[in-house]
Tab-separated table of C-alpha atoms in Angstrom:
chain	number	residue	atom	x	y	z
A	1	UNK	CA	-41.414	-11.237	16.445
A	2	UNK	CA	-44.801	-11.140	15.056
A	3	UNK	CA	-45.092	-11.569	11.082
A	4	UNK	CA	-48.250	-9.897	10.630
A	5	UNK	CA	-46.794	-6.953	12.257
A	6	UNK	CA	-43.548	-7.019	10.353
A	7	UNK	CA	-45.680	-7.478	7.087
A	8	UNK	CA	-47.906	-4.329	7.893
A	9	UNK	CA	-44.770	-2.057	8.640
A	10	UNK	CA	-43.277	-3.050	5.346
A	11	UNK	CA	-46.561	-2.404	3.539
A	12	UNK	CA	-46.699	0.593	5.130
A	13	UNK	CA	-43.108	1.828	3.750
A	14	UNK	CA	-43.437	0.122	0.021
A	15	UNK	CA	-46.767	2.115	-0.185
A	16	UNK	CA	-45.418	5.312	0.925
A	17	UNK	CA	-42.065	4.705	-1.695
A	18	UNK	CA	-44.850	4.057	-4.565
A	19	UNK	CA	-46.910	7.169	-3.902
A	20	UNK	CA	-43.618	9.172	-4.436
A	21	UNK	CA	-43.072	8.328	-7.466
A	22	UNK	CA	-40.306	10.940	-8.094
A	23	UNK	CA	-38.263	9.291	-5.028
A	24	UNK	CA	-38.228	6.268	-6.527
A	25	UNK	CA	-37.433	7.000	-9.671
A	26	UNK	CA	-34.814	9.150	-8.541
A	27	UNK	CA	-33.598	6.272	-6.357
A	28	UNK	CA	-33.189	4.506	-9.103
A	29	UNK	CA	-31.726	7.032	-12.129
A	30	UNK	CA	-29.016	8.658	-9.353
A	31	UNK	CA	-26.986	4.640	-9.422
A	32	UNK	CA	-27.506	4.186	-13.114
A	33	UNK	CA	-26.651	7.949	-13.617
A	34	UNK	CA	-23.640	7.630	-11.351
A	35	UNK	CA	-22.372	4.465	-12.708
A	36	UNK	CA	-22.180	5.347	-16.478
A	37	UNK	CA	-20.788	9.034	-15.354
A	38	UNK	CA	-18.341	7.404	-13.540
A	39	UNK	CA	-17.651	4.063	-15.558
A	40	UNK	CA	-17.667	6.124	-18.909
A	41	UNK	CA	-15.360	9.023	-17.294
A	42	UNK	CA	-12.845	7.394	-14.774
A	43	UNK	CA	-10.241	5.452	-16.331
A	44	UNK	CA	-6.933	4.555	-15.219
A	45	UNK	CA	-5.698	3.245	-18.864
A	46	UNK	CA	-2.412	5.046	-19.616
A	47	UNK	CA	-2.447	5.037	-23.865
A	48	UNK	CA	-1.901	7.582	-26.374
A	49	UNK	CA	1.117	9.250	-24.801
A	50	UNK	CA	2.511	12.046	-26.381
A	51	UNK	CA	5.626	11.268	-27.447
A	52	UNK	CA	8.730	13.530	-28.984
A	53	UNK	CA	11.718	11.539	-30.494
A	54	UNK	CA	14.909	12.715	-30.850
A	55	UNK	CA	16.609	10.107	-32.985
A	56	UNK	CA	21.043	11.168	-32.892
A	57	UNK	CA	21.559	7.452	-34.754
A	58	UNK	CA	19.286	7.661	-37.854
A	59	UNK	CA	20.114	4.039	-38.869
A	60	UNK	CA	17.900	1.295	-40.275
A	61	UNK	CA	17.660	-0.062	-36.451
A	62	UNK	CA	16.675	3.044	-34.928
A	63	UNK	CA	14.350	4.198	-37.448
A	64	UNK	CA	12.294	0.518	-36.988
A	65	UNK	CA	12.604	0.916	-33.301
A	66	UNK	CA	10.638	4.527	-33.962
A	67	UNK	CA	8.414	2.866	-36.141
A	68	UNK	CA	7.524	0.214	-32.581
A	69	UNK	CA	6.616	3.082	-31.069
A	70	UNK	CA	4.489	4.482	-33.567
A	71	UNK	CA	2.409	1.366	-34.294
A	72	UNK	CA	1.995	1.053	-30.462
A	73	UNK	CA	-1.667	2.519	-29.092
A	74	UNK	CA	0.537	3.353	-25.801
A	75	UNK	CA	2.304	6.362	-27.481
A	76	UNK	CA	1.457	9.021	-29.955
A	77	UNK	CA	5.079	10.755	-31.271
A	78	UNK	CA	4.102	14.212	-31.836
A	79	UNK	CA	6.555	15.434	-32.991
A	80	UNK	CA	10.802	14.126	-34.004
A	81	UNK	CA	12.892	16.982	-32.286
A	82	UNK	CA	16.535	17.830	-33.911
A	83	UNK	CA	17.493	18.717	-30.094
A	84	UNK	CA	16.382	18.126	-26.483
A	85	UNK	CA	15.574	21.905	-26.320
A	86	UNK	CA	11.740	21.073	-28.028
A	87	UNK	CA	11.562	18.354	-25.524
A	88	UNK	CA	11.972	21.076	-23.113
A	89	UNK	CA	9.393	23.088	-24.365
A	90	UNK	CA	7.284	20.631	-25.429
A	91	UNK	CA	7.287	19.172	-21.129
A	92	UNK	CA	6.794	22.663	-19.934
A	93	UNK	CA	3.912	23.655	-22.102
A	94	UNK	CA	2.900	20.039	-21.472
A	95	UNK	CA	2.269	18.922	-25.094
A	96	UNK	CA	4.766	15.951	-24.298
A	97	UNK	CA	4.818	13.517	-21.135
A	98	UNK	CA	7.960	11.098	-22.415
A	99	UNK	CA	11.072	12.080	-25.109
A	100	UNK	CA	12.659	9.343	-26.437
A	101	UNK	CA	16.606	10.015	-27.028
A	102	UNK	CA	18.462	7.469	-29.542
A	103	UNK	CA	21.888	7.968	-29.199
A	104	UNK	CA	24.420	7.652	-32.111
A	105	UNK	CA	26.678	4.777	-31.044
A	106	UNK	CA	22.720	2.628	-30.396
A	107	UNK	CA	23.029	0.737	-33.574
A	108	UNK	CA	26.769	-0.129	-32.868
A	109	UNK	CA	25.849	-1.664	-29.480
A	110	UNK	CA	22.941	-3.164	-30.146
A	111	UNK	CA	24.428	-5.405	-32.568
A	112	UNK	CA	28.012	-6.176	-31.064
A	113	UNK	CA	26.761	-7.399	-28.347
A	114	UNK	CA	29.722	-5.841	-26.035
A	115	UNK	CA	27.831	-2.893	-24.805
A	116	UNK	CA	23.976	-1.809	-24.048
A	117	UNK	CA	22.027	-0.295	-26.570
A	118	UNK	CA	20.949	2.305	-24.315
A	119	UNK	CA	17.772	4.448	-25.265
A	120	UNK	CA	17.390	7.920	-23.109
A	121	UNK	CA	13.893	8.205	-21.451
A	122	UNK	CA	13.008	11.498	-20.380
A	123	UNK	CA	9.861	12.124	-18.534
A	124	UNK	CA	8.074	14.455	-16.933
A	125	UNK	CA	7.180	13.450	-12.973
A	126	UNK	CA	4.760	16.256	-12.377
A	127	UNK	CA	1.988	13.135	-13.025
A	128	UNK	CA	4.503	10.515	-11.230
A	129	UNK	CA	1.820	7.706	-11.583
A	130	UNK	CA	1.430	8.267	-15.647
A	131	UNK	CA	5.123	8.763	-15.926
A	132	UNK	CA	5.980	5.646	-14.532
A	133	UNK	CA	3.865	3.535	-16.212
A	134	UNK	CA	4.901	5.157	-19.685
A	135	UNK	CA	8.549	4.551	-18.167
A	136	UNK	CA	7.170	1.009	-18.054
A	137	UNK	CA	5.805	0.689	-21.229
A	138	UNK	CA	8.942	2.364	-23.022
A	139	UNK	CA	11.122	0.181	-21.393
A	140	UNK	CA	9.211	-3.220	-22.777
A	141	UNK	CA	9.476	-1.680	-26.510
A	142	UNK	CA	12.762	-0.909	-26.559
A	143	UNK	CA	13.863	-4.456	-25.132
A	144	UNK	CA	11.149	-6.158	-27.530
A	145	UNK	CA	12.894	-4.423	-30.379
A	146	UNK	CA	16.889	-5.331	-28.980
A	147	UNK	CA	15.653	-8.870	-28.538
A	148	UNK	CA	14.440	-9.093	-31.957
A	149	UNK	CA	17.263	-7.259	-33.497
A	150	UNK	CA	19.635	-9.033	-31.782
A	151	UNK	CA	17.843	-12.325	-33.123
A	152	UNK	CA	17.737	-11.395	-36.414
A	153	UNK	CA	21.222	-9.937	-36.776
A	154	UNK	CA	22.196	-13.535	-35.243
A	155	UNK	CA	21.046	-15.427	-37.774
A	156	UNK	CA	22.147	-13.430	-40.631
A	157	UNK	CA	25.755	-13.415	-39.536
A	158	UNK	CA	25.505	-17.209	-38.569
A	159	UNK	CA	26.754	-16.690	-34.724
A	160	UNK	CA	28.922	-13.953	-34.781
A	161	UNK	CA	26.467	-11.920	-32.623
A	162	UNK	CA	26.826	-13.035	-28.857
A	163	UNK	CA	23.548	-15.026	-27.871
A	164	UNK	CA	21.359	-13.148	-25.310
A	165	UNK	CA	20.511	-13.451	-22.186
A	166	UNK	CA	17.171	-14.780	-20.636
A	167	UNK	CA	14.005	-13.008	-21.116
A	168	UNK	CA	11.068	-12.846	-18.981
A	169	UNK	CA	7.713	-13.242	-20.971
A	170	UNK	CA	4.873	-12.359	-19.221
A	171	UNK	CA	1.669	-13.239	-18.814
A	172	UNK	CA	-1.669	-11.193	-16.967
A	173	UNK	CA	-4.109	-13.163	-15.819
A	174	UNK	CA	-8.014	-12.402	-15.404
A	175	UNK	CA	-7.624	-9.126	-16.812
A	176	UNK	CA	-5.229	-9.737	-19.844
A	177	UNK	CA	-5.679	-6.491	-21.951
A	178	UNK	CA	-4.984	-5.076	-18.907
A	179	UNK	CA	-8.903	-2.632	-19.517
A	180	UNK	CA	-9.036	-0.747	-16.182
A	181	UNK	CA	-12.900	-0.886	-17.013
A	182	UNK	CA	-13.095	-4.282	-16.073
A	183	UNK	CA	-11.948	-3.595	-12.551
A	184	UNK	CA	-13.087	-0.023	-12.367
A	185	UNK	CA	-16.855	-0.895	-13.420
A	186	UNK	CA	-17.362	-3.902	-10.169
A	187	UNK	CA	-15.779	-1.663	-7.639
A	188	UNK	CA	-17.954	1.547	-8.771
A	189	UNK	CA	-21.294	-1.064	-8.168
A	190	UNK	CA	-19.978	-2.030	-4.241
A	191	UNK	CA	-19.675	1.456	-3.957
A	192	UNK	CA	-22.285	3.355	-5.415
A	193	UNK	CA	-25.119	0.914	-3.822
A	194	UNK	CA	-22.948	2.126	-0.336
A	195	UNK	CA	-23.848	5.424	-0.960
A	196	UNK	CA	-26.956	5.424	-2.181
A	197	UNK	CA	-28.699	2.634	0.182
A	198	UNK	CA	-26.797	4.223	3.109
A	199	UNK	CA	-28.407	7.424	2.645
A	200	UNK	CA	-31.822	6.058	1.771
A	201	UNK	CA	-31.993	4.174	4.874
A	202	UNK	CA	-30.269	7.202	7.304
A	203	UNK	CA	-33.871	9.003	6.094
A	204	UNK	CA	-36.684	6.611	6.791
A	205	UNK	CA	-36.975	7.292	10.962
A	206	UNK	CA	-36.286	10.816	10.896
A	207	UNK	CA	-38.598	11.661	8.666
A	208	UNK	CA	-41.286	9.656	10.867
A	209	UNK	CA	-40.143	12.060	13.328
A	210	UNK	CA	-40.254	15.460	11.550
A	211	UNK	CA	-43.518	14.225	10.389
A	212	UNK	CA	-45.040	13.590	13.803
A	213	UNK	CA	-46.440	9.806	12.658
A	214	UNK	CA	-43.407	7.980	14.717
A	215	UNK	CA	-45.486	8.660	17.977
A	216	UNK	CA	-48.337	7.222	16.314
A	217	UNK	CA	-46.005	3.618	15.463
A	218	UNK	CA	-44.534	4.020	18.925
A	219	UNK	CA	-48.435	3.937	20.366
A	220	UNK	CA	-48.801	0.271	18.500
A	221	UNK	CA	-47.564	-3.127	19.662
A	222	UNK	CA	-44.870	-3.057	16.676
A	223	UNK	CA	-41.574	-3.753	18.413
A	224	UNK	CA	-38.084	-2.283	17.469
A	225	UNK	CA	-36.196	-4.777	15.817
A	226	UNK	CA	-40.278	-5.690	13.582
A	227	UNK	CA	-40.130	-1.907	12.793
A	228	UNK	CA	-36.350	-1.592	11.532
A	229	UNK	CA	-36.724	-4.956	9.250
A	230	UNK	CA	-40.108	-3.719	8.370
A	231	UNK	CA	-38.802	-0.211	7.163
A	232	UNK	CA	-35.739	-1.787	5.785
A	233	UNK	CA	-37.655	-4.731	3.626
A	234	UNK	CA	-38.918	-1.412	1.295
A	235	UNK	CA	-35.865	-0.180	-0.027
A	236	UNK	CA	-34.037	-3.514	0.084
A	237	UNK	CA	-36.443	-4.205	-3.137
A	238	UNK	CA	-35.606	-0.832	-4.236
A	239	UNK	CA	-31.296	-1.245	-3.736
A	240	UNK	CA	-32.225	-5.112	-5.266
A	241	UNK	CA	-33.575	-3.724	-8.441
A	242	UNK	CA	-30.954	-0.889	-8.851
A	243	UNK	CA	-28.329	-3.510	-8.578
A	244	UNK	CA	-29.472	-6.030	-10.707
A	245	UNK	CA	-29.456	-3.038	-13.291
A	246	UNK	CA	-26.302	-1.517	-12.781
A	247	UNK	CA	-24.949	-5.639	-12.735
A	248	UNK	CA	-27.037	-5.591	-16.838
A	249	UNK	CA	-25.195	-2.477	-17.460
A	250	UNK	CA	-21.787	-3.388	-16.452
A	251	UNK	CA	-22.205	-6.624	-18.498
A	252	UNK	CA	-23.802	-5.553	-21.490
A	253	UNK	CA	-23.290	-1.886	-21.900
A	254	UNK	CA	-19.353	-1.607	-20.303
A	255	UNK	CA	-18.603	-5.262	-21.660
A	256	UNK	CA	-17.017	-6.648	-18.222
A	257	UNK	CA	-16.401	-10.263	-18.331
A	258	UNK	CA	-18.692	-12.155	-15.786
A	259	UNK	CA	-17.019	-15.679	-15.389
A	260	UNK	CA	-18.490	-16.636	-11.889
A	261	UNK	CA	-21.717	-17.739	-10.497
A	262	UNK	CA	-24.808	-15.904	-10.208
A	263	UNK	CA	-26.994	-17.301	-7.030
A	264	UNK	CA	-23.861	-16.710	-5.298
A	265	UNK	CA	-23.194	-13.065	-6.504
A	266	UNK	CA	-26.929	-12.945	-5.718
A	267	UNK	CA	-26.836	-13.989	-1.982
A	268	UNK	CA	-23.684	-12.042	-1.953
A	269	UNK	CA	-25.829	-8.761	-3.048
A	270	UNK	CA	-28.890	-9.856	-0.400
A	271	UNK	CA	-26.307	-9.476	2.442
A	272	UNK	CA	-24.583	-6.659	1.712
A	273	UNK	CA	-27.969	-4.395	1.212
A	274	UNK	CA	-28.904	-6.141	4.406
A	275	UNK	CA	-25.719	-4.395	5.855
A	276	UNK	CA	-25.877	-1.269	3.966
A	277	UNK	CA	-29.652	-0.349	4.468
A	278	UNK	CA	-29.026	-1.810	8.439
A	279	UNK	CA	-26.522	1.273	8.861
A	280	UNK	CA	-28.645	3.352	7.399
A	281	UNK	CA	-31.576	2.672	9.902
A	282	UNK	CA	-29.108	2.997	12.890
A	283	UNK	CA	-28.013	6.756	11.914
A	284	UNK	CA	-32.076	7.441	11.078
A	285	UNK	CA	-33.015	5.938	14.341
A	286	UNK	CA	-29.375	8.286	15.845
A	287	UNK	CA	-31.318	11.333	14.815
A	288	UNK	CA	-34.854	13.232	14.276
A	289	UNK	CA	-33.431	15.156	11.800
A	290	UNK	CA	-33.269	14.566	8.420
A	291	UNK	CA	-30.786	16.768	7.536
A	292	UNK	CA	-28.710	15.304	9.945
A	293	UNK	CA	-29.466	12.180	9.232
A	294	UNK	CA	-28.317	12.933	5.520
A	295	UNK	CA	-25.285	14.528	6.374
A	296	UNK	CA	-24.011	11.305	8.202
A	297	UNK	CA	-25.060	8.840	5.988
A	298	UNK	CA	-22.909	10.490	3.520
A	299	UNK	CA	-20.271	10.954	5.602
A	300	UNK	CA	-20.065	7.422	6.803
A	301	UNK	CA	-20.674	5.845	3.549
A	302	UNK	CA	-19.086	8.685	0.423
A	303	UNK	CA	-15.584	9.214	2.156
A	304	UNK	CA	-15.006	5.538	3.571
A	305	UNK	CA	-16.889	3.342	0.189
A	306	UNK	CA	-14.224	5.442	-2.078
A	307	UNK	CA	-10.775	5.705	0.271
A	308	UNK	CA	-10.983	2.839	2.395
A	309	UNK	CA	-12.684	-0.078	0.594
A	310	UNK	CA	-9.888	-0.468	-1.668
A	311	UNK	CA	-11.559	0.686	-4.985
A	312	UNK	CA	-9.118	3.508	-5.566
A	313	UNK	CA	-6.103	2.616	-3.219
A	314	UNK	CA	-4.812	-0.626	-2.066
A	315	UNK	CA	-5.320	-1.308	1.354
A	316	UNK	CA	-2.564	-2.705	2.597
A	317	UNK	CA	-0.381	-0.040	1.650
A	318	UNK	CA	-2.439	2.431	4.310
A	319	UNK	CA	-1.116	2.400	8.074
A	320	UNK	CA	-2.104	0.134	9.939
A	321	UNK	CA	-4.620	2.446	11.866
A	322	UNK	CA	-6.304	2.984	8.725
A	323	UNK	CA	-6.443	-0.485	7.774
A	324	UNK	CA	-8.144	-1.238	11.092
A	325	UNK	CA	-10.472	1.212	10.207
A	326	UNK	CA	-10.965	0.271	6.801
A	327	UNK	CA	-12.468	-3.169	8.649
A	328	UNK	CA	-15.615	-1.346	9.775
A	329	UNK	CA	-16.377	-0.703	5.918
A	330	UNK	CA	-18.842	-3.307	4.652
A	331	UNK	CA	-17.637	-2.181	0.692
A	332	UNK	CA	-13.910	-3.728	1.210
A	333	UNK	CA	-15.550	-7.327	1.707
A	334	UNK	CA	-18.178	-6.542	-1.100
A	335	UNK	CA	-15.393	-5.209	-3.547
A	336	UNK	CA	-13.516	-8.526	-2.835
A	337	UNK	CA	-16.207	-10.812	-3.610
A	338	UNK	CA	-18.271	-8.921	-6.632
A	339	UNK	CA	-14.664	-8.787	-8.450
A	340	UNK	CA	-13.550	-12.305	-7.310
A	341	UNK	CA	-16.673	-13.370	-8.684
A	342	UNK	CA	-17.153	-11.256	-12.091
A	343	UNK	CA	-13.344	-11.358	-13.047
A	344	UNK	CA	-11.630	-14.758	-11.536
A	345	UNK	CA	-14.749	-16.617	-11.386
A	346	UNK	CA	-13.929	-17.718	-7.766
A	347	UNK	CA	-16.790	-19.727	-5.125
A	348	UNK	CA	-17.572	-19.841	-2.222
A	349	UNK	CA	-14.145	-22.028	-1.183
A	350	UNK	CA	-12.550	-18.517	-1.586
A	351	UNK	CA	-14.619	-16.064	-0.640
A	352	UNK	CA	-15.888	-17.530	2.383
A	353	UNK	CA	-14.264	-15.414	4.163
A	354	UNK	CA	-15.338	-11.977	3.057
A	355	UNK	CA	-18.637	-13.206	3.319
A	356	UNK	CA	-18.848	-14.028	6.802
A	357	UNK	CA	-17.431	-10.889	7.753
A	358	UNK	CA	-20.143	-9.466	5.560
A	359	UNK	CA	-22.763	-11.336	7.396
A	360	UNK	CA	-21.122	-10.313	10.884
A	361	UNK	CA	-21.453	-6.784	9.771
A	362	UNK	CA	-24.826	-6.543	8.792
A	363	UNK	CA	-25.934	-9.034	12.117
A	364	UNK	CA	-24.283	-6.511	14.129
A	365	UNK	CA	-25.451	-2.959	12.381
A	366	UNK	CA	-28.710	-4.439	12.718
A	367	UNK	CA	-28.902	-5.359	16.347
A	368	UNK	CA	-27.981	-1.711	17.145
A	369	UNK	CA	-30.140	-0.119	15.344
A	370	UNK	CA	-32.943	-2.360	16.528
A	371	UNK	CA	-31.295	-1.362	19.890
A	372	UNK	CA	-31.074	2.104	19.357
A	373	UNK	CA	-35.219	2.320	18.502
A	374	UNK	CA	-35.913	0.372	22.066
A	375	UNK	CA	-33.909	2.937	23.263
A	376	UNK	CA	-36.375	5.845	21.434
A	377	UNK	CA	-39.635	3.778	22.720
A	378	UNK	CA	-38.126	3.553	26.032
């Protein structure tokens, strides 16, 4: 491999990117567009709930137990219902996603000690994920509240009320006000640069081709694998700037914690661009349209960077076809490390792993597309 060679086929690519001007800065306002569109818009934060209370008991207990629901920023009570018919109307028109039912006898049991102090939740399953995290969240306020009761009421009546039982405390690590931001906003970075480099670098040998200048490379001693890294060296500055900014926006703009190191993030960011842009070049060099070349890039990076990296939906809860699958898409490993490293603060000990399948996959998307152009010369 000649360097002087490799060093005039990236000139040759930077200079064309710079005398577009409009490409590049459209190369670089689609990720930053994308990535506040999506970080500011997609949330998976379950607060505010509208809430109807139907309180049968109407005792000091019940009325403070209404009052924990109220002061929590999980539920908003809309409205306090004199009947489960408005709860009714209230899920049907849907004003309402939970109703929370206090029976009479609630006060009586909670402080005996002999029966539960039951609290009715009704919700409405047409959004099953938001009704069972409500579920969740209604559940831990109304056993707060018992506990406390219960604790109270125990000390006033100096042991008459039964002790209780154990409790489970518990504690979230990494993420502890549980912001779906912080793990939304990493993900979206793995993924968008996906996208985005994947389609750049699907474009850069068809369009040689539909502009009838790849004879004209094929007609100099540049070889196939000096052309590919020479093509690919241009936009990996481009996809290195765009992430460094979208990395300053997630930090300072979207407030995600960044507790890890940064020449590893770094060298974690230089391999998977390697990777990304080295797909890219094996669909361009696939193809002598660009159209085409388009249409696959996005279909080999849009679908598989959202459903089967893991951003949206675990992974090992797919079959295990699609999990094998899933092990062909360079964003799982790059989701694993940019969150291990921004959230956990994790090294190389850990992510070792990730990272050499990283490095496998861009090694071997390279070689064939670097095989595919000796193919076109030949």
């Amino acid at each position: 491999m000649s360097l002087r060679r490799l060093r005039a086929i990236a000139r040759k690519e930077v200079l064309h990117v710079i005398r577009d001007p409009r490409s590049l800065a459209s190369a670089i306002a689609i990720r930053l567009t994308m990535l506040l569109i999506f970080g500011l818009a997609l949330s998976l934060d379950v607060d505010r709930i509208p809430t109807i209370v139907y309180n049968l008991d109407r005792s000091p207990q019940s009325l403070d137990l209404v009052r924990d629901f109220r002061g929590s920023r999980y539920f908003q009570i809309v409205e306090e219902a004199q009947s489960y018919r408005p709860i009714e109307q209230a899920m049907d028109s849907r004003r309402a996603l939970l109703g929370v039912v206090i029976p009479p006898d609630y006060t009586r049991n909670l402080l005996s000690g002999n029966a539960q102090a039951q609290v009715q939740l009704l919700l409405d399953g047409s959004d099953s994920n938001t009704a069972s995290i409500a579920r969740g969240y209604a559940e831990g306020i109304v056993q707060s509240y018992a506990g406390r009761a219960r604790g109270e009421a125990q000390n006033s009546r100096a042991g008459n009320v039964p002790p209780m039982g154990v409790v489970a405390e518990g504690r979230v690590w990494y993420n502890p006000d549980m912001v779906s931001r912080n793990f939304i906003v990493p993900g979206l970075i793995a993924v968008i640069m996906m996208i985005i480099t994947g389609n750049l670098g699907s474009l850069t040998i068809a369009r040689e081709w539909e502009n009838g200048t790849m004879e004209q490379l094929l007609s100099t001693p540049v070889r196939p694998a000096e052309l590919a890294l020479g093509k690919l060296a241009a936009y990996f500055l481009v996809g290195l700037i765009d992430m460094v900014i979208c990395m300053l926006v997630g930090i300072f703009l979207f407030h995600v914690p960044f507790q890890g190191s940064l020449p590893l993030l770094m060298a974690s960011s230089f391999i998977f661009l390697f990777g990304a842009l080295s797909t890219g070049i094996l669909i361009s060099a696939s193809t002598r349209s660009q159209l085409v070349a388009y249409q696959l890039g996005t279909l080999t990076s849009f679908l598989p960077g959202f459903l089967l990296s893991g951003f949206i939906y675990v992974i090992s809860s797919m079959p295990p076809v699609i999990q094998a699958i899933s092990l062909l898409v360079p964003a799982r490993y790059f989701i694993n490390i940019i969150k291990g490293i921004f959230l956990k603060g994790i090294g190389l000990n850990i992510l070792w792993p990730d990272l050499l399948l990283l490095t496998g996959y861009g090694a071997m998307m390279f070689y064939f597309a670097a095989r595919k152009l000796r193919q076109k010369v030949a």
